[in-house]
Amino acid sequence: MSARLLIVGPQGSGKGTQGVRIAEALGIPVVSTGDVFRANVAQGTELGQQVKAIIDGGSLVPDELTSAVVRDRLSQADAAEGFLLDGYPRNLAQVMHLDEFLEGRGESLDAVIALVVPREESLSRLTARASEQGRADDTEEAIATRLGIYERETAPILDVYGTRDVVDEIDGVGSLDEVTARIFAALEARGLHASPAA
Ligand code: AMP
């Protein structure tokens, strides 16, 4: 089914996990800028070398570079009928880049899923993930930097999308399945039928 979606939420809100579930149920690819960057770092590509220190410190990769990565990815065949963006756009400049790109294709976002999780909850989930997965940017300092950027730069993009009536605020506190069910219900209300993966 054709669906162009964005999932937004603070780090530790579960947006990565929920994003994969939604995309599977709708048969669309997940486009996660964080995953693309991490894969490049792991493979030691030129892009990976450019962004490694930035990511490890929890800061944002420059907008031009990030937007170029997204334009490339969305231009691949599997994203022609839909996609779920995770982690992009993350500030107002990136919203403008994405608008321009999608408008050029006669497209727009069908829904923006905003996961709402209190700061304390995100912090404790991130700290738990740090000890489980050992991500280089899950140090206490980098976590604080990332949450600060989210509150200052990313949360305001919801005001912009709000004026377009595409935002679904979803309570992100609860079990994974509970949160998934809330998201599917919101998508259903927009005529986007997600069938849970078997
Ligand atoms: P994430 O997995 O979405 O938390 O992203 C991990 C890191 O990748 C971020 O802390 C940034 O350093 C970088 N990154 C991911 N998405 C973006 C973006 N849209 N703009 C700038 N930097 C990004």
Short mmCIF file of C-alpha atoms and ligand atoms in Angstrom, two decimals, residues 9-12 15 32-38 51-63 65-67 70 86-91 94 126 129 135 137-138 142 145-146 149 154, ligand 1:
data_model
loop_
_atom_site.label_atom_id
_atom_site.label_comp_id
_atom_site.label_asym_id
_atom_site.label_seq_id
_atom_site.Cartn_x
_atom_site.Cartn_y
_atom_site.Cartn_z
CA GLY A 9 10.09 10.79 19.15
CA PRO A 10 12.88 11.41 21.63
CA GLN A 11 15.75 8.95 21.71
CA GLY A 12 14.62 6.05 23.84
CA LYS A 15 10.59 4.76 17.56
CA SER A 32 16.55 5.49 9.11
CA THR A 33 19.31 8.07 8.78
CA GLY A 34 20.89 6.83 12.03
CA ASP A 35 21.10 3.28 10.60
CA VAL A 36 22.56 4.55 7.30
CA PHE A 37 25.21 6.53 9.16
CA ARG A 38 26.05 3.65 11.53
CA VAL A 51 30.37 11.49 10.41
CA LYS A 52 31.86 9.17 13.04
CA ALA A 53 33.04 11.79 15.54
CA ILE A 54 29.83 13.79 15.16
CA ILE A 55 27.62 10.79 15.86
CA ASP A 56 29.72 9.55 18.77
CA GLY A 57 29.40 12.99 20.39
CA GLY A 58 25.63 13.02 19.93
CA SER A 59 25.58 16.11 17.68
CA LEU A 60 23.79 16.42 14.35
CA VAL A 61 25.45 15.62 11.03
CA PRO A 62 25.30 18.73 8.77
CA ASP A 63 21.92 19.19 7.09
CA LEU A 65 25.01 15.87 3.98
CA THR A 66 22.05 14.26 5.73
CA SER A 67 19.54 15.52 3.20
CA VAL A 70 17.92 10.82 2.27
CA ASP A 86 12.88 7.42 11.09
CA GLY A 87 15.21 10.14 12.38
CA TYR A 88 14.78 12.55 9.46
CA PRO A 89 13.79 15.38 9.32
CA ARG A 90 15.18 16.36 12.70
CA ASN A 91 15.07 20.17 12.46
CA GLN A 94 15.53 19.44 7.07
CA LEU A 126 18.55 4.87 26.96
CA ARG A 129 20.18 0.23 26.13
CA ARG A 135 26.35 1.97 21.23
CA ASP A 137 26.71 7.41 21.39
CA ASP A 138 24.97 5.99 24.44
CA ALA A 142 26.05 12.05 24.39
CA THR A 145 23.29 16.18 24.10
CA ARG A 146 20.85 14.17 21.97
CA ILE A 149 18.79 18.64 20.57
CA THR A 154 13.26 18.36 16.65
P1 AMP B 1 19.50 7.96 15.61
O1 AMP B 1 19.79 6.51 15.43
O2 AMP B 1 18.31 8.42 14.81
O3 AMP B 1 19.40 8.35 17.05
O4 AMP B 1 20.76 8.75 14.99
C1 AMP B 1 22.05 8.57 15.51
C2 AMP B 1 22.91 9.76 15.17
O5 AMP B 1 23.00 9.91 13.74
C3 AMP B 1 22.40 11.12 15.66
O6 AMP B 1 22.71 11.38 17.00
C4 AMP B 1 23.10 12.07 14.69
O7 AMP B 1 24.46 12.22 15.02
C5 AMP B 1 23.03 11.29 13.38
N1 AMP B 1 21.78 11.60 12.66
C6 AMP B 1 20.74 10.74 12.41
N2 AMP B 1 19.76 11.35 11.75
C7 AMP B 1 20.17 12.63 11.56
C8 AMP B 1 19.59 13.78 10.96
N3 AMP B 1 18.34 13.73 10.41
N4 AMP B 1 20.31 14.93 10.95
C9 AMP B 1 21.53 14.99 11.48
N5 AMP B 1 22.13 13.96 12.10
C10 AMP B 1 21.47 12.78 12.14
#
